[in-house]
Amino acid sequence: ARPPTVRWAMSPLQSSLFALPALASAASVCPRGALRCQSTSSASEASSGADAAAGEDNLVWMEEVLGEDALNWVRGQNDRAVSDLGDLENTEAYRRILGILDSKEKIPYVSRLGDWYYNFWQDETHQKGIWRRTTLESYRTAAPKWETVLDVDALAEKEGVSWVWGGYDALDEGPSSRWDRALVVLSPGGSDATVVREFDLERCEFIPEEAGGFVVPEAKSSVSYRTRDEVLVGTDFGEGSLTDSGYPRLAKSWLRGTPMGEAVIVFEGEQADISADQSLYYDRGFWHEFQHRALDFYHTTKWYRRGDPTRSAADGGETFQRIPVPDDAGVGTFK
């Protein structure tokens, strides 16, 4: 089960520190509704006192994270940080940390999918990163031979989008799993909104929507395989589908070969929740299915049933039972 993605508010000093040249998203610096943000943009200066008195959000222009007003605000914060702290790129600490991050001596941590061991790697040559794999035999050597699965730098250049790697969800079918499919998560510019695209791990290429691949357009989404031909998806389906925090309120069963708009609701959270989701996974001989309502950053209500991948989530089955633990407790499975 996955924890919900969350954002946090920062003070002006923290905002300045994070608004350094590598920053691309103004929304990450000053979340909507942050009371102490100081804007240098014309959009903010144009906000009238009457608007503030009426309770209107005079920072709504920051929702357009790549908009000119938002980017101007980031540039202003960058200038302010450099003026106060100096150009950090010219410091010994910056060069030392960058050297560590780019070092070829880093341990390439791996995740096993079948016979392959996968690793995501970034260095001075692959700044956006490469998803690669090797065999266990090769990994045990001093110089493993890696096969590139997905080059994010090359993809960004080809598609003209500044993609940022967001991870993946591999198709786990239990003991007989082929480990040949994954849902790859990519963020344009590093924003909270992501694009999810199905990937063929045998051919090392995306499966286009017209060929039956699962593709979820840019939104704040939660997507995972339930079976090979069914995913559980929470995304922006239109009015009422997102919480007040902007994350999925609904979890739907979406079958391969059908429009995403025809996905069927299988779980609902409340409008005031942070997010809601449902997930199925296999663990040491058993299938488990969970539902979660993230009430806030620290409290999540949880429901559970034994998973049954032979039937769709929309077909009913065993009733979910609320797990009798405090909402701030974590829950996992061991068999």
Coordinates of C-alpha atoms in Angstrom, one line a residue:
A1 CA 0.0 0.0 0.0
R2 CA 1.3 3.4 -0.9
P3 CA 1.3 6.5 1.4
P4 CA -0.4 9.5 -0.1
T5 CA 1.8 12.2 -1.7
V6 CA 1.7 15.4 0.4
R7 CA 2.9 18.9 0.2
W8 CA 4.0 21.2 3.0
A9 CA 4.1 24.9 3.7
M10 CA 7.4 26.7 4.2
S11 CA 8.5 29.9 5.8
P12 CA 9.9 32.8 3.6
L13 CA 13.4 31.8 4.6
Q14 CA 12.9 28.2 3.7
S15 CA 11.3 29.3 0.5
S16 CA 14.4 31.4 -0.4
L17 CA 16.7 28.4 0.3
F18 CA 14.6 26.1 -1.9
A19 CA 14.1 28.8 -4.6
L20 CA 17.7 28.3 -5.9
P21 CA 18.5 28.0 -9.6
A22 CA 17.6 24.4 -9.9
L23 CA 14.0 25.1 -8.9
A24 CA 11.3 25.0 -11.6
S25 CA 8.1 25.0 -9.8
A26 CA 6.8 28.1 -7.9
A27 CA 4.0 26.1 -6.4
S28 CA 6.5 24.0 -4.4
V29 CA 8.0 27.1 -3.0
C30 CA 4.8 28.8 -1.9
P31 CA 1.8 26.5 -1.7
R32 CA -1.6 28.0 -2.4
G33 CA -2.9 29.8 0.7
A34 CA 0.5 30.3 2.3
L35 CA 0.0 33.5 4.3
R36 CA 3.5 34.8 4.5
C37 CA 4.7 34.6 0.9
Q38 CA 6.0 37.8 -0.5
S39 CA 5.5 38.2 -4.2
T40 CA 7.5 40.3 -6.7
S41 CA 5.2 39.6 -9.6
S42 CA 3.0 42.1 -11.3
A43 CA 0.1 39.7 -10.7
S44 CA 0.4 39.9 -7.0
E45 CA 0.9 43.6 -6.9
A46 CA -2.3 44.0 -8.9
S47 CA -4.3 42.2 -6.3
S48 CA -6.6 44.7 -4.6
G49 CA -7.3 45.1 -1.0
A50 CA -11.0 44.5 -1.8
D51 CA -10.1 41.0 -3.1
A52 CA -8.3 40.2 0.1
A53 CA -11.2 41.5 2.2
A54 CA -13.6 39.4 0.3
G55 CA -11.6 36.3 1.1
E56 CA -10.4 35.7 -2.4
D57 CA -7.1 33.9 -3.0
N58 CA -4.7 36.5 -4.4
L59 CA -2.0 33.9 -4.9
V60 CA -4.1 31.8 -7.3
W61 CA -1.8 32.8 -10.1
M62 CA 0.8 30.4 -8.6
E63 CA -1.4 27.5 -9.5
E64 CA 0.0 28.0 -13.1
V65 CA 3.4 26.7 -12.0
L66 CA 5.1 27.4 -15.4
G67 CA 3.2 30.6 -16.0
E68 CA 5.3 33.8 -16.5
D69 CA 4.0 35.4 -13.2
A70 CA 5.0 32.4 -11.2
L71 CA 8.4 32.0 -12.8
N72 CA 9.1 35.7 -12.3
W73 CA 8.3 35.2 -8.6
V74 CA 10.8 32.3 -8.5
R75 CA 13.5 34.4 -10.2
G76 CA 12.9 37.1 -7.7
Q77 CA 13.3 34.6 -4.8
N78 CA 16.5 33.2 -6.5
D79 CA 17.9 36.7 -6.7
R80 CA 17.0 37.4 -3.1
A81 CA 18.6 34.1 -1.9
V82 CA 21.8 34.8 -3.9
S83 CA 22.0 38.4 -2.5
D84 CA 21.6 37.2 1.1
L85 CA 23.6 34.0 0.9
G86 CA 25.9 34.4 -2.0
D87 CA 26.1 32.2 -5.1
L88 CA 26.1 28.7 -3.6
E89 CA 27.5 27.2 -6.8
N90 CA 30.8 29.0 -6.1
T91 CA 31.2 27.4 -2.6
E92 CA 33.4 24.5 -1.7
A93 CA 30.4 22.8 0.0
Y94 CA 28.4 23.0 -3.2
R95 CA 31.2 21.5 -5.2
R96 CA 31.8 18.7 -2.6
I97 CA 28.1 17.8 -2.5
L98 CA 27.8 17.8 -6.3
G99 CA 30.9 15.6 -6.5
I100 CA 29.3 13.1 -4.1
L101 CA 26.0 13.1 -6.1
D102 CA 27.9 12.6 -9.4
S103 CA 30.3 10.0 -8.0
K104 CA 30.7 6.8 -9.9
E105 CA 31.5 5.2 -6.5
K106 CA 27.9 5.4 -5.3
I107 CA 26.3 2.1 -4.5
P108 CA 23.8 1.4 -7.3
Y109 CA 20.9 0.1 -5.2
V110 CA 18.7 -2.3 -7.1
S111 CA 15.1 -3.8 -7.0
R112 CA 14.6 -7.3 -8.3
L113 CA 11.9 -7.9 -11.0
G114 CA 12.2 -11.6 -12.1
D115 CA 15.7 -12.3 -13.3
W116 CA 16.6 -8.6 -13.6
Y117 CA 17.9 -6.2 -11.1
Y118 CA 16.8 -2.6 -11.8
N119 CA 18.5 0.7 -10.8
F120 CA 17.7 4.3 -11.4
W121 CA 21.0 6.3 -11.9
Q122 CA 21.9 10.0 -12.1
D123 CA 25.3 11.6 -12.7
E124 CA 26.8 14.5 -14.6
T125 CA 26.1 12.7 -17.9
H126 CA 22.6 11.6 -17.1
Q127 CA 21.2 14.5 -15.1
K128 CA 17.6 13.5 -15.5
G129 CA 18.6 9.9 -15.0
I130 CA 18.5 6.4 -16.7
W131 CA 16.5 3.4 -15.6
R132 CA 18.7 0.4 -16.2
R133 CA 19.1 -3.2 -15.3
T134 CA 21.6 -6.0 -15.0
T135 CA 21.8 -9.7 -13.9
L136 CA 22.7 -10.8 -10.4
E137 CA 25.9 -12.4 -11.7
S138 CA 26.9 -9.1 -13.3
Y139 CA 25.8 -7.0 -10.3
R140 CA 28.2 -9.0 -8.1
T141 CA 31.2 -8.0 -10.2
A142 CA 33.3 -4.8 -9.7
A143 CA 32.0 -3.4 -13.0
P144 CA 28.4 -4.5 -13.7
K145 CA 27.2 -4.4 -17.3
W146 CA 24.0 -2.4 -17.4
E147 CA 21.3 -2.4 -20.0
T148 CA 19.4 0.9 -20.4
V149 CA 15.7 0.4 -20.0
L150 CA 14.7 4.1 -20.3
D151 CA 16.9 7.2 -20.8
V152 CA 14.9 10.1 -19.3
D153 CA 17.3 12.7 -20.7
A154 CA 16.9 11.3 -24.2
L155 CA 13.1 11.1 -23.7
A156 CA 12.9 14.7 -22.6
E157 CA 14.9 15.9 -25.6
K158 CA 12.8 13.8 -28.0
E159 CA 9.4 14.9 -26.6
G160 CA 10.4 18.5 -25.7
V161 CA 9.2 18.0 -22.1
S162 CA 11.4 18.5 -19.1
W163 CA 10.5 15.1 -17.6
V164 CA 11.4 14.2 -14.0
W165 CA 11.4 10.6 -13.0
G166 CA 8.6 9.7 -10.6
G167 CA 9.1 5.9 -10.2
Y168 CA 7.1 3.0 -11.4
D169 CA 4.6 0.3 -10.5
A170 CA 5.5 -3.1 -11.8
L171 CA 2.9 -5.7 -12.7
D172 CA 3.1 -8.4 -10.1
E173 CA 1.0 -11.5 -10.9
G174 CA 2.2 -13.6 -8.1
P175 CA 4.5 -16.7 -8.4
S176 CA 3.9 -16.9 -12.2
S177 CA 4.6 -13.2 -12.8
R178 CA 6.4 -12.4 -16.1
W179 CA 7.5 -8.9 -14.9
D180 CA 7.0 -7.6 -18.4
R181 CA 4.9 -4.5 -17.7
A182 CA 5.2 -1.4 -15.6
L183 CA 3.3 1.9 -15.1
V184 CA 6.0 4.6 -15.4
V185 CA 5.4 7.9 -13.6
L186 CA 6.8 11.1 -15.1
S187 CA 6.4 14.6 -13.9
P188 CA 6.7 17.6 -16.3
G189 CA 9.1 20.0 -14.7
G190 CA 9.0 18.2 -11.3
S191 CA 5.4 19.3 -10.4
D192 CA 3.0 17.3 -8.2
A193 CA 1.0 16.6 -11.3
T194 CA 2.3 13.5 -13.2
V195 CA 1.7 11.6 -16.4
V196 CA 1.4 7.8 -16.1
R197 CA 2.3 5.6 -19.1
E198 CA 2.4 1.9 -19.5
F199 CA 5.8 0.5 -20.4
D200 CA 6.9 -2.8 -22.0
L201 CA 9.9 -4.2 -20.1
E202 CA 10.7 -6.8 -22.7
R203 CA 10.8 -4.3 -25.6
C204 CA 11.9 -1.4 -23.4
E205 CA 9.4 1.0 -24.9
F206 CA 6.1 2.7 -24.0
I207 CA 2.8 1.1 -25.0
P208 CA 0.8 3.7 -26.8
E209 CA -2.8 4.2 -25.9
E210 CA -3.9 3.2 -29.4
A211 CA -2.2 -0.2 -28.8
G212 CA -4.1 -0.8 -25.6
G213 CA -1.7 0.8 -23.2
F214 CA -2.8 2.5 -20.0
V215 CA -2.1 6.2 -20.2
V216 CA -3.2 8.7 -17.6
P217 CA -2.9 12.4 -18.6
E218 CA -1.2 15.0 -16.4
A219 CA -2.9 15.3 -13.0
K220 CA -2.4 14.6 -9.4
S221 CA -3.0 10.8 -9.7
S222 CA -2.8 7.5 -7.9
V223 CA -2.5 4.6 -10.3
S224 CA -1.5 0.9 -9.8
Y225 CA -2.0 -2.4 -11.4
R226 CA -4.7 -4.7 -10.0
T227 CA -4.3 -7.3 -12.7
R228 CA -2.8 -7.3 -16.2
D229 CA -6.0 -5.9 -17.7
E230 CA -7.2 -3.8 -14.8
V231 CA -5.8 -0.8 -13.0
L232 CA -7.0 1.1 -9.9
V233 CA -6.9 4.8 -10.7
G234 CA -7.6 8.0 -8.9
T235 CA -7.2 11.2 -10.9
D236 CA -9.0 14.3 -12.1
F237 CA -12.2 12.9 -13.6
G238 CA -13.9 16.3 -13.3
E239 CA -16.1 18.0 -10.7
G240 CA -16.1 16.2 -7.4
S241 CA -13.3 13.8 -8.2
L242 CA -10.6 15.6 -6.2
T243 CA -10.4 16.5 -2.5
D244 CA -10.0 20.0 -1.3
S245 CA -6.2 19.3 -1.3
G246 CA -6.3 18.6 -5.0
Y247 CA -5.6 14.9 -4.7
P248 CA -7.9 11.9 -5.8
R249 CA -11.1 11.5 -3.8
L250 CA -12.2 8.5 -5.9
A251 CA -10.6 5.2 -6.7
K252 CA -11.9 3.6 -9.9
S253 CA -11.6 0.2 -11.6
W254 CA -10.4 0.8 -15.2
L255 CA -10.3 -2.1 -17.6
R256 CA -7.9 -2.4 -20.5
G257 CA -9.4 -1.4 -23.9
T258 CA -12.1 0.9 -22.4
P259 CA -12.0 4.7 -22.2
M260 CA -10.8 5.9 -18.8
G261 CA -14.1 7.9 -18.5
E262 CA -15.9 4.5 -18.2
A263 CA -14.0 3.4 -15.2
V264 CA -16.2 2.4 -12.3
I265 CA -16.0 3.9 -8.8
V266 CA -15.0 1.3 -6.2
F267 CA -14.0 3.5 -3.3
E268 CA -14.8 7.1 -2.2
G269 CA -13.2 9.4 0.3
E270 CA -14.6 12.7 1.7
Q271 CA -14.1 16.1 0.2
A272 CA -12.1 17.3 3.2
D273 CA -9.7 14.3 3.1
I274 CA -6.2 14.7 1.8
S275 CA -6.7 11.7 -0.6
A276 CA -8.3 8.3 -1.0
D277 CA -7.0 5.2 -2.8
Q278 CA -7.3 1.4 -3.2
S279 CA -4.6 -1.1 -4.0
L280 CA -4.1 -4.8 -4.4
Y281 CA -0.8 -6.7 -4.0
Y282 CA 0.8 -10.1 -3.6
D283 CA 2.9 -10.9 -0.5
R284 CA 4.5 -14.3 0.2
G285 CA 1.6 -16.5 -0.9
F286 CA -1.3 -14.2 -0.2
W287 CA -3.2 -11.4 -2.0
H288 CA -4.0 -8.3 0.0
E289 CA -6.3 -5.4 -0.8
F290 CA -6.5 -2.2 1.1
Q291 CA -8.5 1.0 1.0
H292 CA -7.2 4.2 2.5
R293 CA -8.6 7.6 3.5
A294 CA -5.8 10.0 4.3
L295 CA -7.5 12.4 6.8
D296 CA -4.5 14.6 7.1
F297 CA -0.8 14.3 6.9
Y298 CA -0.6 12.0 9.9
H299 CA -3.9 10.1 10.2
T300 CA -5.2 7.5 7.7
T301 CA -8.3 5.3 8.0
K302 CA -7.7 1.9 6.6
W303 CA -9.8 -1.0 5.4
Y304 CA -8.7 -4.5 4.4
R305 CA -9.9 -7.7 2.6
R306 CA -8.2 -10.7 1.2
G307 CA -7.4 -9.9 -2.4
D308 CA -9.0 -11.9 -5.3
P309 CA -7.3 -11.1 -8.6
T310 CA -9.7 -13.5 -10.5
R311 CA -12.5 -10.9 -10.3
S312 CA -12.6 -7.2 -11.0
A313 CA -12.7 -4.7 -8.1
A314 CA -16.0 -3.6 -9.5
D315 CA -17.5 -7.1 -9.2
G316 CA -17.9 -7.0 -5.4
G317 CA -16.4 -9.9 -3.5
E318 CA -15.4 -10.1 0.1
T319 CA -16.5 -7.1 2.1
F320 CA -13.8 -4.7 3.3
Q321 CA -13.4 -4.5 7.0
R322 CA -12.1 -1.5 8.8
I323 CA -8.7 -2.2 10.5
P324 CA -9.1 -1.5 14.3
V325 CA -5.9 0.5 14.8
P326 CA -5.3 4.1 15.6
D327 CA -5.5 6.3 12.5
D328 CA -1.8 7.4 13.1
A329 CA -0.6 3.8 13.1
G330 CA 1.1 2.1 10.1
V331 CA -0.1 -1.2 8.8
G332 CA 1.8 -3.8 6.7
T333 CA 1.6 -7.5 5.8
F334 CA 4.0 -10.3 6.4
K335 CA 2.3 -13.3 4.7

